[in-house]
Coordinates of C-alpha atoms and ligand atoms in Angstrom, one line a residue:
M1 CA 16.0 -14.4 -1.4
G2 CA 18.1 -12.7 1.2
H3 CA 19.9 -9.6 2.5
V4 CA 21.9 -7.6 0.0
D5 CA 25.6 -8.8 -0.3
H6 CA 24.8 -12.1 1.4
G7 CA 25.8 -13.8 -1.8
K8 CA 22.6 -14.6 -3.9
T9 CA 24.2 -13.6 -7.2
T10 CA 27.4 -15.5 -6.4
I11 CA 25.5 -18.6 -5.6
L12 CA 23.3 -18.3 -8.8
D13 CA 26.4 -17.7 -10.9
Y14 CA 28.1 -20.8 -9.4
L15 CA 25.0 -22.9 -10.2
R16 CA 24.7 -21.4 -13.7
K17 CA 28.3 -22.0 -14.5
S18 CA 28.1 -25.5 -13.4
S19 CA 25.0 -26.0 -15.5
V20 CA 26.6 -24.5 -18.6
A21 CA 29.7 -26.7 -18.0
A22 CA 27.5 -29.8 -17.5
G23 CA 25.2 -29.0 -20.4
E24 CA 25.8 -27.3 -23.7
A25 CA 29.5 -26.5 -23.8
G26 CA 30.2 -23.4 -25.8
G27 CA 26.8 -21.9 -25.3
I28 CA 26.8 -18.3 -24.1
T29 CA 24.5 -18.0 -21.1
Q30 CA 22.0 -15.3 -21.7
H31 CA 20.2 -13.5 -19.0
I32 CA 16.6 -14.6 -19.3
G33 CA 15.7 -14.3 -15.6
A34 CA 15.7 -18.0 -14.9
F35 CA 17.8 -21.0 -15.7
S36 CA 17.6 -24.7 -15.2
V37 CA 20.2 -27.0 -13.8
P38 CA 20.2 -30.7 -14.6
L39 CA 21.4 -32.7 -11.6
A40 CA 23.8 -35.5 -12.3
S41 CA 23.0 -37.2 -9.1
S42 CA 19.2 -37.6 -9.5
G43 CA 18.7 -36.9 -13.2
K44 CA 16.2 -34.2 -12.1
T45 CA 16.3 -30.6 -13.2
V46 CA 16.0 -27.6 -10.9
T47 CA 14.9 -24.2 -12.2
F48 CA 16.3 -21.2 -10.4
L49 CA 14.6 -17.8 -10.8
D50 CA 17.2 -15.1 -10.4
T51 CA 15.0 -12.0 -10.1
P52 CA 12.7 -12.8 -7.2
G53 CA 12.9 -9.2 -5.9
H54 CA 11.6 -8.0 -9.2
A55 CA 8.3 -6.1 -9.5
A56 CA 7.0 -8.8 -11.8
F57 CA 7.1 -11.3 -9.0
L58 CA 5.1 -9.0 -6.8
A59 CA 2.6 -8.6 -9.6
M60 CA 2.3 -12.3 -10.0
R61 CA 1.9 -12.7 -6.2
Q62 CA -0.9 -10.2 -6.1
R63 CA -2.7 -12.3 -8.7
G64 CA -2.4 -15.3 -6.4
A65 CA 0.3 -17.0 -8.5
N66 CA 3.3 -18.6 -6.8
V67 CA 5.8 -19.1 -9.5
T68 CA 8.2 -20.5 -7.0
D69 CA 7.8 -23.9 -5.3
I70 CA 10.7 -23.4 -2.9
V71 CA 12.4 -20.4 -1.5
I72 CA 16.2 -20.6 -0.8
L73 CA 16.9 -18.1 2.0
V74 CA 20.5 -17.0 1.8
V75 CA 22.2 -15.8 5.0
A76 CA 25.8 -14.8 5.1
A77 CA 27.6 -16.7 7.9
D78 CA 29.7 -13.6 8.9
D79 CA 26.7 -11.3 9.1
S80 CA 23.8 -13.4 10.2
V81 CA 20.1 -12.4 10.1
K82 CA 19.6 -8.8 8.7
P83 CA 16.5 -6.7 7.9
Q84 CA 16.1 -8.0 4.3
T85 CA 16.4 -11.6 5.6
L86 CA 13.4 -10.9 7.8
E87 CA 11.6 -9.3 4.9
A88 CA 12.3 -12.4 2.8
L89 CA 11.1 -14.6 5.6
K90 CA 7.8 -12.6 5.8
H91 CA 7.3 -12.9 2.0
A92 CA 7.9 -16.6 2.0
K93 CA 5.5 -17.1 4.9
A94 CA 2.8 -14.9 3.3
A95 CA 3.1 -16.8 0.1
G96 CA 3.0 -20.1 1.9
V97 CA 6.2 -21.3 0.1
P98 CA 8.4 -23.8 1.8
M99 CA 12.0 -22.7 2.5
I100 CA 15.5 -24.0 2.7
V101 CA 18.2 -21.9 4.4
A102 CA 21.6 -21.6 2.7
I103 CA 24.2 -20.3 5.2
N104 CA 26.7 -18.8 2.8
K105 CA 30.3 -17.6 3.0
V106 CA 31.2 -20.5 5.3
D107 CA 34.8 -20.3 3.8
K108 CA 35.3 -17.0 5.7
E109 CA 37.2 -16.9 8.9
E110 CA 34.6 -14.8 10.6
A111 CA 31.8 -17.3 9.7
D112 CA 29.7 -18.1 12.7
I113 CA 27.2 -20.8 11.7
Q114 CA 25.9 -21.4 15.1
R115 CA 25.0 -17.7 15.6
C116 CA 23.1 -17.7 12.3
K117 CA 21.1 -20.8 13.4
Q118 CA 20.3 -19.2 16.7
D119 CA 19.3 -15.9 15.1
L120 CA 17.1 -17.8 12.6
A121 CA 15.5 -19.8 15.4
R122 CA 14.9 -16.6 17.4
H123 CA 12.9 -15.3 14.4
G124 CA 10.7 -18.2 14.2
V125 CA 12.5 -20.4 11.6
E126 CA 12.1 -24.0 12.8
I127 CA 15.4 -25.3 11.7
E128 CA 16.3 -29.0 11.6
D129 CA 19.1 -28.9 14.2
F130 CA 16.7 -27.6 16.8
G131 CA 14.0 -30.2 16.0
G132 CA 12.2 -28.3 13.3
E133 CA 11.6 -29.1 9.6
T134 CA 13.5 -26.4 7.8
Q135 CA 16.7 -27.7 6.2
V136 CA 19.9 -25.7 6.7
V137 CA 22.7 -26.1 4.3
C138 CA 26.2 -24.6 4.7
V139 CA 27.6 -23.3 1.4
S140 CA 30.2 -21.1 -0.2
G141 CA 29.3 -19.5 -3.4
K142 CA 32.9 -18.7 -3.8
T143 CA 34.5 -22.2 -3.4
G144 CA 31.4 -24.2 -4.3
K145 CA 31.4 -26.0 -1.0
G146 CA 28.0 -27.5 -0.1
M147 CA 26.5 -26.6 -3.5
D148 CA 25.7 -30.2 -4.4
E149 CA 24.1 -30.6 -1.0
L150 CA 22.0 -27.5 -1.6
E151 CA 20.7 -28.9 -4.9
E152 CA 20.0 -32.3 -3.3
S153 CA 18.1 -30.6 -0.5
V154 CA 15.9 -28.9 -3.1
V155 CA 15.1 -32.2 -4.8
T156 CA 14.4 -33.9 -1.5
L157 CA 12.1 -31.3 -0.4
S158 CA 10.3 -31.3 -3.7
E159 CA 9.9 -35.0 -3.4
I160 CA 8.5 -34.7 0.1
L161 CA 6.1 -32.1 -1.0
D162 CA 5.2 -34.2 -4.0
H163 CA 5.4 -31.4 -6.5
R164 CA 3.6 -32.4 -9.7
A165 CA 2.3 -30.7 -12.8
D166 CA 0.3 -31.7 -15.9
T167 CA 2.3 -32.1 -19.1
D168 CA -0.9 -32.5 -21.0
G169 CA -3.6 -29.9 -21.8
A170 CA -3.5 -26.3 -22.6
V171 CA -0.2 -24.5 -21.7
E172 CA -0.2 -22.1 -18.8
G173 CA 2.6 -20.0 -17.5
W174 CA 3.9 -16.6 -16.6
V175 CA 6.0 -14.0 -18.3
L176 CA 9.2 -13.6 -16.2
E177 CA 10.9 -11.0 -18.4
A178 CA 10.2 -9.4 -21.8
T179 CA 12.5 -7.5 -24.1
T180 CA 13.2 -6.7 -27.8
K181 CA 16.1 -8.4 -29.4
K182 CA 17.2 -8.7 -33.0
A183 CA 14.8 -11.6 -33.4
G184 CA 12.0 -9.2 -32.4
R185 CA 9.9 -9.2 -29.3
V186 CA 10.8 -12.0 -26.9
A187 CA 9.6 -13.0 -23.5
T188 CA 10.9 -15.5 -21.0
V189 CA 8.0 -17.7 -20.1
L190 CA 8.0 -20.1 -17.1
V191 CA 5.7 -23.0 -18.1
R192 CA 3.6 -24.2 -15.2
R193 CA 1.4 -26.6 -17.0
G194 CA 1.2 -28.4 -20.3
T195 CA 3.9 -28.8 -23.0
L196 CA 4.9 -25.8 -25.0
K197 CA 6.0 -26.4 -28.6
P198 CA 6.7 -24.2 -31.7
G199 CA 3.4 -23.6 -33.4
C200 CA 1.5 -23.1 -30.1
V201 CA -0.6 -20.0 -30.0
L202 CA -0.2 -18.1 -26.7
V203 CA -1.9 -15.1 -25.2
A204 CA -0.2 -12.9 -22.6
G205 CA -2.0 -9.8 -21.3
K206 CA -2.9 -7.9 -24.4
T207 CA -0.7 -9.5 -26.9
W208 CA -0.3 -12.9 -28.5
T209 CA 2.1 -15.0 -30.5
R210 CA 2.3 -18.1 -32.7
V211 CA 5.5 -19.5 -31.3
R212 CA 8.2 -19.8 -33.9
T213 CA 11.3 -20.7 -31.8
L214 CA 11.8 -21.7 -28.2
R215 CA 15.2 -21.0 -26.8
N216 CA 16.8 -22.0 -23.5
E217 CA 19.1 -19.8 -21.5
G218 CA 22.0 -21.1 -23.5
G219 CA 20.4 -19.6 -26.6
F220 CA 19.7 -23.0 -28.1
A221 CA 16.5 -23.9 -29.8
V222 CA 14.6 -26.6 -28.0
P223 CA 11.8 -28.7 -29.4
Q224 CA 9.5 -28.5 -26.4
V225 CA 9.3 -27.3 -22.9
G226 CA 7.4 -28.8 -20.0
P227 CA 6.2 -27.5 -16.6
G228 CA 8.9 -25.9 -14.4
M229 CA 11.0 -24.9 -17.3
P230 CA 11.8 -21.3 -18.4
V231 CA 12.1 -20.6 -22.1
E232 CA 12.4 -17.7 -24.4
V233 CA 9.4 -17.3 -26.7
D234 CA 9.5 -15.1 -29.8
G235 CA 6.9 -13.8 -32.3
W236 CA 4.8 -11.5 -30.1
R237 CA 2.6 -9.0 -31.9
D238 CA 3.1 -6.5 -29.1
Q239 CA 5.5 -6.3 -26.2
P240 CA 4.3 -8.6 -23.4
V241 CA 4.8 -7.4 -19.8
A242 CA 6.7 -9.2 -17.1
G243 CA 4.2 -10.6 -14.6
D244 CA 1.5 -11.4 -17.3
E245 CA -0.2 -14.7 -17.2
V246 CA 0.4 -16.8 -20.3
L247 CA -2.5 -19.0 -21.7
Q248 CA -2.7 -21.2 -24.7
A249 CA -5.3 -20.4 -27.3
E250 CA -6.7 -22.9 -29.8
T251 CA -6.4 -20.7 -32.8
E252 CA -5.0 -17.3 -33.9
Q253 CA -8.6 -16.1 -34.2
Q254 CA -9.3 -17.1 -30.6
A255 CA -6.1 -15.3 -29.5
T256 CA -7.0 -12.1 -31.3
S257 CA -10.5 -12.1 -30.0
V258 CA -9.2 -12.5 -26.4
V259 CA -6.8 -9.6 -26.9
D260 CA -9.6 -7.5 -28.5
F261 CA -11.9 -8.3 -25.6
R262 CA -9.2 -7.3 -23.1
D263 CA -8.6 -4.1 -25.1
E264 CA -12.3 -3.3 -25.0
K265 CA -12.5 -4.2 -21.4
A266 CA -9.5 -1.9 -20.6
E267 CA -11.2 0.8 -22.7
R268 CA -14.5 0.3 -20.7
E269 CA -12.7 0.4 -17.4
K270 CA -10.9 3.6 -18.5
I271 CA -14.3 5.2 -19.5
A272 CA -15.7 4.1 -16.1
E273 CA -12.7 5.6 -14.3
D274 CA -13.0 8.9 -16.2
T275 CA -16.7 9.1 -15.5
E276 CA -16.1 8.6 -11.8
A277 CA -13.4 11.3 -11.9
I278 CA -15.9 13.7 -13.6
N279 CA -18.6 12.9 -11.0
E280 CA -16.2 13.4 -8.1
N281 CA -15.2 16.8 -9.6
R282 CA -18.9 17.8 -9.8
R283 CA -19.4 16.7 -6.2
L284 CA -16.4 18.7 -5.0
E285 CA -17.6 21.8 -7.0
Q286 CA -21.1 21.4 -5.4
E287 CA -19.5 21.2 -1.9
R288 CA -17.5 24.3 -2.6
R289 CA -20.6 26.2 -3.6
E290 CA -22.5 25.1 -0.6
K291 CA -19.6 26.2 1.7
E292 CA -19.5 29.6 0.0
K293 CA -23.2 30.0 0.5
A294 CA -22.9 29.0 4.2
A295 CA -20.0 31.5 4.6
E296 CA -22.2 34.2 3.1
A297 CA -25.1 33.4 5.4
A298 CA -22.8 33.4 8.4
A299 CA -21.4 36.8 7.4
K300 CA -25.0 38.2 7.0
R301 CA -25.9 36.7 10.5
V302 CA -22.9 38.5 12.0
A303 CA -24.0 41.8 10.4
S304 CA -27.6 41.4 11.7
V305 CA -26.4 40.4 15.2
S306 CA -24.3 43.6 15.4
R307 CA -27.3 45.7 14.3
E308 CA -29.6 43.9 16.8
D309 CA -27.2 44.5 19.6
A310 CA -27.1 48.2 18.9
S311 CA -30.9 48.6 18.7
I312 CA -31.5 46.5 21.8
S313 CA -29.2 48.4 24.0
A314 CA -31.0 51.6 22.9
S315 CA -34.6 50.2 23.3
V316 CA -34.7 47.7 26.1
P317 CA -34.7 49.9 29.3
G318 CA -38.1 50.7 30.5
A319 CA -39.9 48.9 27.8
D320 CA -43.1 47.0 28.6
A321 CA -43.4 43.2 28.6
E322 CA -44.3 42.9 24.9
E323 CA -41.5 45.1 23.9
Q324 CA -39.1 43.2 26.0
Q325 CA -40.3 40.0 24.4
S326 CA -39.6 41.3 20.9
G327 CA -36.4 43.0 22.1
Q328 CA -34.9 39.8 23.5
V329 CA -31.1 40.4 23.7
T330 CA -29.1 37.8 21.9
V331 CA -25.5 37.1 23.0
P332 CA -23.4 35.4 20.3
F333 CA -21.0 32.6 21.1
I334 CA -18.5 30.7 19.1
I335 CA -17.8 27.2 20.3
K336 CA -14.5 25.4 19.8
A337 CA -14.1 22.0 21.4
D338 CA -11.7 19.0 21.4
V339 CA -14.1 16.6 19.7
S340 CA -17.4 17.1 17.8
G341 CA -19.4 15.3 20.5
S342 CA -18.4 17.9 23.1
A343 CA -19.0 20.8 20.7
E344 CA -22.5 19.5 20.3
A345 CA -23.0 19.0 24.0
V346 CA -21.8 22.5 24.8
S347 CA -24.1 24.0 22.2
A348 CA -27.1 22.1 23.6
Y349 CA -26.3 23.2 27.1
I350 CA -25.9 26.8 26.2
M351 CA -29.1 26.9 24.2
S352 CA -31.0 25.7 27.3
V353 CA -30.4 28.9 29.2
S354 CA -32.5 31.5 27.5
N355 CA -35.3 33.5 28.9
P356 CA -37.6 36.2 27.5
L357 CA -35.0 38.9 28.1
I358 CA -31.9 37.3 26.8
M359 CA -30.8 34.3 24.8
P360 CA -27.5 32.9 23.7
Q361 CA -26.9 32.6 20.0
I362 CA -24.4 30.1 18.5
L363 CA -22.6 31.7 15.6
S364 CA -20.5 28.7 14.9
S365 CA -19.5 25.5 16.6
G366 CA -16.4 23.4 15.6
V367 CA -13.6 21.1 16.5
G368 CA -10.0 22.2 17.0
A369 CA -7.9 25.1 18.1
I370 CA -9.1 28.7 18.1
H371 CA -8.1 30.5 14.9
E372 CA -7.7 34.1 14.1
S373 CA -10.9 33.9 12.0
D374 CA -12.8 32.8 15.1
I375 CA -11.5 35.9 16.9
D376 CA -12.4 38.1 13.9
L377 CA -15.9 36.7 13.9
A378 CA -16.4 37.1 17.7
H379 CA -15.1 40.6 17.4
A380 CA -17.4 41.6 14.6
A381 CA -20.4 40.0 16.4
Q382 CA -19.3 41.3 19.8
G383 CA -19.6 37.7 20.9
H384 CA -17.5 35.4 23.1
I385 CA -15.5 32.3 22.3
I386 CA -16.0 29.1 24.4
A387 CA -12.9 26.9 24.4
F388 CA -13.9 23.5 25.7
N389 CA -11.2 21.1 26.7
L390 CA -8.6 22.6 24.4
P391 CA -4.9 23.0 25.0
D392 CA -3.7 26.4 26.2
D393 CA -2.8 28.8 23.3
P394 CA -1.2 31.9 24.7
D395 CA -0.8 33.6 21.2
M396 CA -4.6 33.3 20.5
K397 CA -5.4 34.4 24.0
A398 CA -3.2 37.5 23.6
L399 CA -4.8 38.3 20.3
A400 CA -8.3 37.9 21.7
E401 CA -7.5 40.1 24.6
Y402 CA -6.1 42.7 22.2
R403 CA -9.3 42.6 20.2
G404 CA -11.5 42.7 23.3
V405 CA -12.8 39.2 22.8
K406 CA -13.4 37.1 25.8
I407 CA -12.4 33.4 25.7
L408 CA -14.3 31.3 28.2
E409 CA -12.1 28.3 28.8
N410 CA -13.2 25.3 30.7
N411 CA -13.2 21.5 30.5
I412 CA -16.2 20.8 32.8
I413 CA -19.4 21.3 31.1
Y414 CA -21.5 22.7 34.0
R415 CA -18.8 25.2 34.7
V416 CA -19.1 26.3 31.0
L417 CA -22.8 26.9 31.8
D418 CA -21.9 29.0 34.8
D419 CA -19.6 31.1 32.7
V420 CA -22.2 31.6 30.1
K421 CA -24.9 32.5 32.7
A422 CA -22.5 35.1 34.1
V423 CA -22.0 36.6 30.7
L424 CA -25.7 36.7 30.0
E425 CA -26.4 38.3 33.4
N426 CA -23.9 41.0 32.6
K427 CA -25.7 41.7 29.3
L428 CA -29.1 42.0 30.9
P429 CA -30.5 45.5 30.8
P430 CA -30.4 47.2 34.2
I431 CA -33.7 47.1 36.1
V432 CA -35.0 50.6 36.6
Ligands
GDP1 P1 23.9 -10.4 -3.4 O1 23.8 -9.0 -3.2 O2 23.2 -11.2 -2.3 O3 23.7 -10.9 -4.8 O4 25.5 -10.7 -3.0 P2 26.7 -11.0 -4.0 O5 26.6 -12.3 -4.7 O6 26.8 -9.8 -5.0 O7 27.9 -11.1 -3.0 C1 28.3 -10.0 -2.3 C2 29.8 -10.1 -1.9 O8 30.1 -11.3 -1.2 C3 30.7 -10.3 -3.2 O9 31.9 -9.5 -3.0 C4 31.0 -11.7 -3.3 O10 32.2 -12.0 -3.9 C5 31.0 -12.1 -1.8 N1 30.7 -13.5 -1.6 C6 29.5 -14.1 -2.0 N2 29.5 -15.4 -1.6 C7 30.7 -15.6 -1.0 C8 31.2 -16.7 -0.3 O11 30.7 -17.8 -0.3 N3 32.4 -16.6 0.3 C9 33.1 -15.4 0.3 N4 34.3 -15.3 0.9 N5 32.6 -14.3 -0.3 C10 31.4 -14.4 -0.9

């Protein structure tokens, strides 16, 4: 992993070429997403995955699978640590995969190895030189310098970590890549456990195969493949998907029933999803209807308030106590506040100041800035707007003034109460 242009492909190409040269001469290296390098020095084989940024790897990670045992972090010596270097560091850390740093392009004049090391250390990489445990190898993908050392570092680390896998038992692995070739549907499978041979029955996602041929990256048929090895597997009934887990089945019947079960499960999940979507639509529709009803009711209230106001101003003066009681004047308010808690508090306060002659009526109470619709409502109801703890809005103020609607602005609750009382007093019928 590493920042773009820091030399990942060049390093892999170098390793691949040396492996082709060391192995099956004449074989045309095919791109199968991974390749293995036999090491002359130790007789061990290292498998390199060359698409670690690929979506399939993220899919495997999400399912808790670490197909990589070691991450090689490539840092160009002339460019040092860059955003994608940090991104790669984060991924390696999250996956808990141990790391080796390859400082690349050391053949370049501008190479500054020391700066790279310092930058890495600054970003929390505990490198060997500074007393940590992370190996740093200086390489050049161009000249091949340090490549042997890099391979050896991988083997050493693997030995320290004591990486082991079972060669017995049912085969397990992951699909790294899948495609269709002349030979039909093929998938590169990285075996993680067991020994894969022709004749094995494998299930991957919603497809299966009875393996006919296993081919390595050189295109050569191989008799068997053990853990850590990538191999191209043919004979799939349907196209497998990169990132799918591969499991061995005992028989073809077992494989087909697993696939059928997965198909049914997918079908059931789809039905469940559809049902949920239908229910959600119903709920939204219900909500919409309720809102419509509430809006209608509010409109009716406004109409009745206007009528009441008109009849009150005509009937209140000089009326006796009973008439005054029934003719209690209501003064409508619309409350807009910064948060719902304050809107509720303002409403409660206002409702506490009624008497037999007059009472405030809250037409609506809400959170956020004053809208034109609030002014319309206040105008229609001949009411007032209370703006509690809201930022100044000169446009709305101007509109309210134009429409003859009073906005009572305040951010101290008892002052709001004083304002409301003043309004109510103004509305009281004159005493004769
Ligand atoms: P990737 O994006 O990380 O895969 O980087 P590439 O492998 O495509 O390399 C980017 C550029 O750097 C190419 O022009 C390479 O030829 C060059 N490059 C890669 N490794 C080296 C190196 O070790 N030395 C020098 N001088 N150039 C290199």
